[in-house]
CSV table of C-alpha atoms and ligand atoms in Angstrom, one decimal:
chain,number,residue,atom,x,y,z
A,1,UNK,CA,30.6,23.6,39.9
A,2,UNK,CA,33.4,24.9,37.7
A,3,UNK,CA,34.2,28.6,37.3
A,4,UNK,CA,36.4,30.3,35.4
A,5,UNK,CA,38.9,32.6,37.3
A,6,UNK,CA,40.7,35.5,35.5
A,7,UNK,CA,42.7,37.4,37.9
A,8,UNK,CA,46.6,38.2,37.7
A,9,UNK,CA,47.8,38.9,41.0
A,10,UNK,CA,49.3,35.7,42.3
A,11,UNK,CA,48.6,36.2,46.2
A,12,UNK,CA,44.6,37.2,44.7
A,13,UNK,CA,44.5,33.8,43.2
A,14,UNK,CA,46.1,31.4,45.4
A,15,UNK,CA,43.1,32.5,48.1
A,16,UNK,CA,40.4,32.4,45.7
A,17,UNK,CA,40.9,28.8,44.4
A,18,UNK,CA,41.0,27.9,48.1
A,19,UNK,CA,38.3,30.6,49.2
A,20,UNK,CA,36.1,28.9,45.8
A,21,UNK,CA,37.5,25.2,46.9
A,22,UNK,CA,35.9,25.6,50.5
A,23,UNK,CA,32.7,27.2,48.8
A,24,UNK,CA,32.5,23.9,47.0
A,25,UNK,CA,33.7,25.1,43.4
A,26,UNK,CA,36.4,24.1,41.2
A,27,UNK,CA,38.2,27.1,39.0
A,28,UNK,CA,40.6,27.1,36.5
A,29,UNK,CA,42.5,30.3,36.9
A,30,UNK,CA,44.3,32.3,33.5
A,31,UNK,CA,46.0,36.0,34.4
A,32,UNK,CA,45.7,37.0,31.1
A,33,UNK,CA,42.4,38.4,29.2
A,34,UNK,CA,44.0,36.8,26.1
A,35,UNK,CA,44.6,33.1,27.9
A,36,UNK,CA,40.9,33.8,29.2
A,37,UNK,CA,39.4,33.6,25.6
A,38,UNK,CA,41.6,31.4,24.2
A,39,UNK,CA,39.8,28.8,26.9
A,40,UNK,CA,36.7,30.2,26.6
A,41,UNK,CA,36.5,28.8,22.8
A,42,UNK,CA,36.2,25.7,24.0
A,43,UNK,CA,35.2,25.3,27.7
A,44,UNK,CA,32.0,26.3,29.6
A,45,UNK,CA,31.9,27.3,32.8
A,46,UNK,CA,29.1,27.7,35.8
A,47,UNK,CA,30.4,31.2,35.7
A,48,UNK,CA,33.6,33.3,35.5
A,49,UNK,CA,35.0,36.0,38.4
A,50,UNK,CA,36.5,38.4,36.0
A,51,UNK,CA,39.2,41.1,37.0
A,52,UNK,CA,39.3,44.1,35.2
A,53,UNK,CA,42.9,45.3,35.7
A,54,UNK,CA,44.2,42.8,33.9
A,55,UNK,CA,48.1,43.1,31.6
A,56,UNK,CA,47.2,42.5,28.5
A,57,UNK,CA,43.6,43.9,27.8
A,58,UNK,CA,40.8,45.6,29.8
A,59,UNK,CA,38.3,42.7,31.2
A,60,UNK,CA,35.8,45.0,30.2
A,61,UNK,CA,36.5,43.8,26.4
A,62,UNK,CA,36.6,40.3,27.1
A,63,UNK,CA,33.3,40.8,28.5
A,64,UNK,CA,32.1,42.4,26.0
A,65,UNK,CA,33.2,39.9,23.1
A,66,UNK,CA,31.3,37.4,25.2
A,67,UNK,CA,28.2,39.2,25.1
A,68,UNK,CA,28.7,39.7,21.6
A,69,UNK,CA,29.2,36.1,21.1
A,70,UNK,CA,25.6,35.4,22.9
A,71,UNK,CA,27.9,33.6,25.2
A,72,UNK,CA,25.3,34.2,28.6
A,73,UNK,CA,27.6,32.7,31.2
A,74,UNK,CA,27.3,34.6,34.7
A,75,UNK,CA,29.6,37.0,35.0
A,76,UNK,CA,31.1,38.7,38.3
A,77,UNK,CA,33.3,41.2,37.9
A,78,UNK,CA,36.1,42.0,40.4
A,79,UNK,CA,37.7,45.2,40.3
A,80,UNK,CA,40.4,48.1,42.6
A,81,UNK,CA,38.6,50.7,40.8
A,82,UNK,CA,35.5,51.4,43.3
A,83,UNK,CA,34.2,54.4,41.0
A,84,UNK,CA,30.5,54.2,40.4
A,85,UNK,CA,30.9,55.1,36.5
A,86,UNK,CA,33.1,51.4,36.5
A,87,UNK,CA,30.4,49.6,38.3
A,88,UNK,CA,27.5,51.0,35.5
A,89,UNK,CA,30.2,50.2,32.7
A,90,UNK,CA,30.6,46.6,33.7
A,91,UNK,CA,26.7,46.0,34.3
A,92,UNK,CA,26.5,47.7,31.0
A,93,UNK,CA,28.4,45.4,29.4
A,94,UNK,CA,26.6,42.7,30.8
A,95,UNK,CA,28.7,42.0,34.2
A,96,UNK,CA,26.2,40.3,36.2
A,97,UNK,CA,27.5,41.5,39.3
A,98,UNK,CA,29.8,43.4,40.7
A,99,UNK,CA,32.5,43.0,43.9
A,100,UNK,CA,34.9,45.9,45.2
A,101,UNK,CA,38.4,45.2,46.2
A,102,UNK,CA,39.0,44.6,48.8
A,103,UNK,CA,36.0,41.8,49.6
A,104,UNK,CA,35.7,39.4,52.1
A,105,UNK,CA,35.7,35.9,50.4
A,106,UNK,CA,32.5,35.0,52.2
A,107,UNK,CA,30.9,37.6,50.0
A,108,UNK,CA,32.2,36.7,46.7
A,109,UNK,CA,30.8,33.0,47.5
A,110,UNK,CA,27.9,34.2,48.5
A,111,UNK,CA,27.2,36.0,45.5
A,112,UNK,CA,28.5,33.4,42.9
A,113,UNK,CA,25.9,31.2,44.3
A,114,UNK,CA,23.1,34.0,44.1
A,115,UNK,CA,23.8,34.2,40.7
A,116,UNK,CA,24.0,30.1,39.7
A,117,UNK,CA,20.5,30.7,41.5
A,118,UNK,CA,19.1,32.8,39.1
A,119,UNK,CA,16.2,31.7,37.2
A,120,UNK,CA,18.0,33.0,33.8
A,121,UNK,CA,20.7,30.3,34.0
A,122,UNK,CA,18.1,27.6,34.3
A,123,UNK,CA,17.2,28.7,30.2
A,124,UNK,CA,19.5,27.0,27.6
A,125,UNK,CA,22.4,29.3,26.8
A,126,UNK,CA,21.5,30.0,23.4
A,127,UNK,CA,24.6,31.0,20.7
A,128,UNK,CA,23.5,32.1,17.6
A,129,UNK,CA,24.6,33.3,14.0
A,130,UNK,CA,22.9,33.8,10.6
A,131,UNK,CA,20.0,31.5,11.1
A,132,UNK,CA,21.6,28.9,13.2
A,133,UNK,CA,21.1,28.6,17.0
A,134,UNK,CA,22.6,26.1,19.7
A,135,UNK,CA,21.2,25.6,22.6
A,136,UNK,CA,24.4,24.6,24.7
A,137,UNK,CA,22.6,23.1,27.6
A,138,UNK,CA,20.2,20.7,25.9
A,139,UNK,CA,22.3,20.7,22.6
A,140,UNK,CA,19.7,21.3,20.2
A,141,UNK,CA,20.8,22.6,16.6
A,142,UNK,CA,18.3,25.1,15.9
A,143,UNK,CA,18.2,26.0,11.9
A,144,UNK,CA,15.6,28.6,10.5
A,145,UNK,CA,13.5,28.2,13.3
A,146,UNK,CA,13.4,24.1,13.1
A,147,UNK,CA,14.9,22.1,15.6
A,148,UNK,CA,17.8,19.3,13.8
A,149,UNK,CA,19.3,16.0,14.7
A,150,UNK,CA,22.9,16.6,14.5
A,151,UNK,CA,25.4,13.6,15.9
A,152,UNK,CA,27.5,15.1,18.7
A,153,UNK,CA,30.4,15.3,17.3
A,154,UNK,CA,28.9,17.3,14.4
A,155,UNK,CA,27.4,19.6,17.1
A,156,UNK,CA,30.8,20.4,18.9
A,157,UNK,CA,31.9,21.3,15.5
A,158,UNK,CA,28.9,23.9,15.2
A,159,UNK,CA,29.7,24.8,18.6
A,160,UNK,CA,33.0,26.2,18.2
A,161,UNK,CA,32.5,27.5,15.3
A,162,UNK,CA,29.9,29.7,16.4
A,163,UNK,CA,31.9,30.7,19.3
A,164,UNK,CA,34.3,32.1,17.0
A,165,UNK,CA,31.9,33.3,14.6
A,166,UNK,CA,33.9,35.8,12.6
A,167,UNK,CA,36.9,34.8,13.4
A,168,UNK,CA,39.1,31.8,11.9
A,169,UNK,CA,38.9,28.6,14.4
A,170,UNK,CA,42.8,27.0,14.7
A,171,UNK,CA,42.3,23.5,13.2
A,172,UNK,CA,43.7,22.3,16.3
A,173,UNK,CA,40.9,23.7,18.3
A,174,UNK,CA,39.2,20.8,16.8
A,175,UNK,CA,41.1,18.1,17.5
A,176,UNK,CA,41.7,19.3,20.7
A,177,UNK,CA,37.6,19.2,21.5
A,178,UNK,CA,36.8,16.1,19.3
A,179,UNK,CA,39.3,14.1,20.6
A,180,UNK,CA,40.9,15.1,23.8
A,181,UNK,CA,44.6,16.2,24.3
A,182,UNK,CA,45.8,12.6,24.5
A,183,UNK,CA,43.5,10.8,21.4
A,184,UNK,CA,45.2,10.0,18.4
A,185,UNK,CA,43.8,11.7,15.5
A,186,UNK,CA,43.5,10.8,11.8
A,187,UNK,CA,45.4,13.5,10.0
A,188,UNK,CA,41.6,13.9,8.2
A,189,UNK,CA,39.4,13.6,10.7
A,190,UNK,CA,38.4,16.7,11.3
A,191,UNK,CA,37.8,17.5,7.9
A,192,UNK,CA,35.6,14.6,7.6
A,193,UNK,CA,33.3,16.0,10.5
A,194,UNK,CA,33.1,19.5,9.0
A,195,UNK,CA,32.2,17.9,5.8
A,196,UNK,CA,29.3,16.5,7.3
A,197,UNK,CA,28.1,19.4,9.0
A,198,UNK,CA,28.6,21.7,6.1
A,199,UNK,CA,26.2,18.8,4.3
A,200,UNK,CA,24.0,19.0,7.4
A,201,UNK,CA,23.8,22.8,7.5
A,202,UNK,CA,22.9,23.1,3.7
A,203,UNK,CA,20.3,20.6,3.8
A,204,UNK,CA,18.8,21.9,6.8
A,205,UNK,CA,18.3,25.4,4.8
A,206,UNK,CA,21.0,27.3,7.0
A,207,UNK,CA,22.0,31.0,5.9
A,208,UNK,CA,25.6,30.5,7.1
A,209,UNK,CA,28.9,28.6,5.6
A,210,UNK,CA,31.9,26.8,6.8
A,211,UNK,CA,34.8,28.6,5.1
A,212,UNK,CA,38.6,26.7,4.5
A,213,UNK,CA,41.1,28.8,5.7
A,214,UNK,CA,44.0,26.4,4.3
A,215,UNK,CA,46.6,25.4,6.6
A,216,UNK,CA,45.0,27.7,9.4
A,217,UNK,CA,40.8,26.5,10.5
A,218,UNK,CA,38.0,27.0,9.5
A,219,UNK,CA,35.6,30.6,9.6
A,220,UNK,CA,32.2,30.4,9.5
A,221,UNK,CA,30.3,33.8,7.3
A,222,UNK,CA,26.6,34.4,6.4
A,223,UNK,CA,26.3,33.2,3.0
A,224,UNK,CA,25.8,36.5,1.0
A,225,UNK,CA,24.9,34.1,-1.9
A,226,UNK,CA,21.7,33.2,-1.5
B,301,CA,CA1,44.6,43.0,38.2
């Protein structure tokens, strides 16, 4: 199981990947809440162990954008600050649990695989905007209520878009999720794929559009239009 790790202290993180190695995960670590999202646009994760001292940003917000995003992945939250008004902020924000430093690493494994045990995590991770959903587990395109056929690739599109609803998705984003770091890509090729979904998503009734930002991405908005 793969979990994301966002932690900046060095020592912290070299014995948590082999503390979550031994428990029989595999983390990717980031020490920045900025690095953190920019992964989280395009990765999932079982869960992610999230530190809330972190240089650039407060872990609290990236949490928070998560939720925001209906992005449901477990969260754990790891934190110095043992003050009980901390601990009701980050289950506020949707934390899923909670671990004081300093922890023993028996207990942070232990709880990561309480929570993977949770009936919740067993229900499609749903992300949603306008009247589109995704289910992200059984990857189901979800339009007005109706449940679409979209190819994959079309879906992956959909996907990132609505992880970034709101915000402009980096054309490369794109490539980088369609067709691996390595694949060469047709200087058009993602175009061609959002063409298709746009298509797929008017057809289909949807209340949101795929907006050109040129030479940046793409955004995707409600359609105040109709
Ligand atoms: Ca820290």
């Amino acid at each position: 199981m793969r979990v994301l790790l966002v932690e900046d202290n060095g020592e912290l993180v070299a014995l948590l990947n082999k503390g979550l190695a031994q428990g029989g995960f595999s983390a990717d670590s980031v020490a920045t809440a900025g690095d953190a999202a920019h992964v989280l646009t395009t990765m999932r994760y079982a869960a992610i162990v999230l530190d809330l001292g972190l240089p650039d940003d407060d872990g609290l917000t990236l949490l928070r954008d998560l939720r925001r995003r209906g992005d449901a992945t477990p969260v754990l939250v790891l934190t110095a600050r043992d003050g009980v008004s901390d601990r009701v902020i980050g289950l506020r924000e949707g934390a899923d649990d909670y671990l004081a430093k300093p922890f023993a690493m028996e207990e942070l494994i232990a709880r990561l695989q309480a929570l993977l045990r949770r009936p919740g995590n067993l229900l499609g991770r749903r992300l949603t905007f306008g009247n589109v959903a995704l289910d992200t587990e059984g990857r189901q395109v979800i339009v007005g209520g109706t449940v679409r056929a979209f190819p994959a690739r079309e879906t992956a599109v959909l996907e990132i878009l609505l992880r970034r609803s709101g915000n402009v998705a980096p054309k490369r984003l794109f490539e980088d999720h369609l067709f691996g770091l390595s694949g060469d890509v047709g200087s058009n090729a993602v175009e061609v794929y959002v063409h298709r979904l746009r298509k797929m998503l008017a057809d289909a009734g949807a209340t949101v559009k795929i907006h050109t930002v040129r030479g940046v991405g793409y955004l995707m908005a409600e359609d105040k239009s109709g």
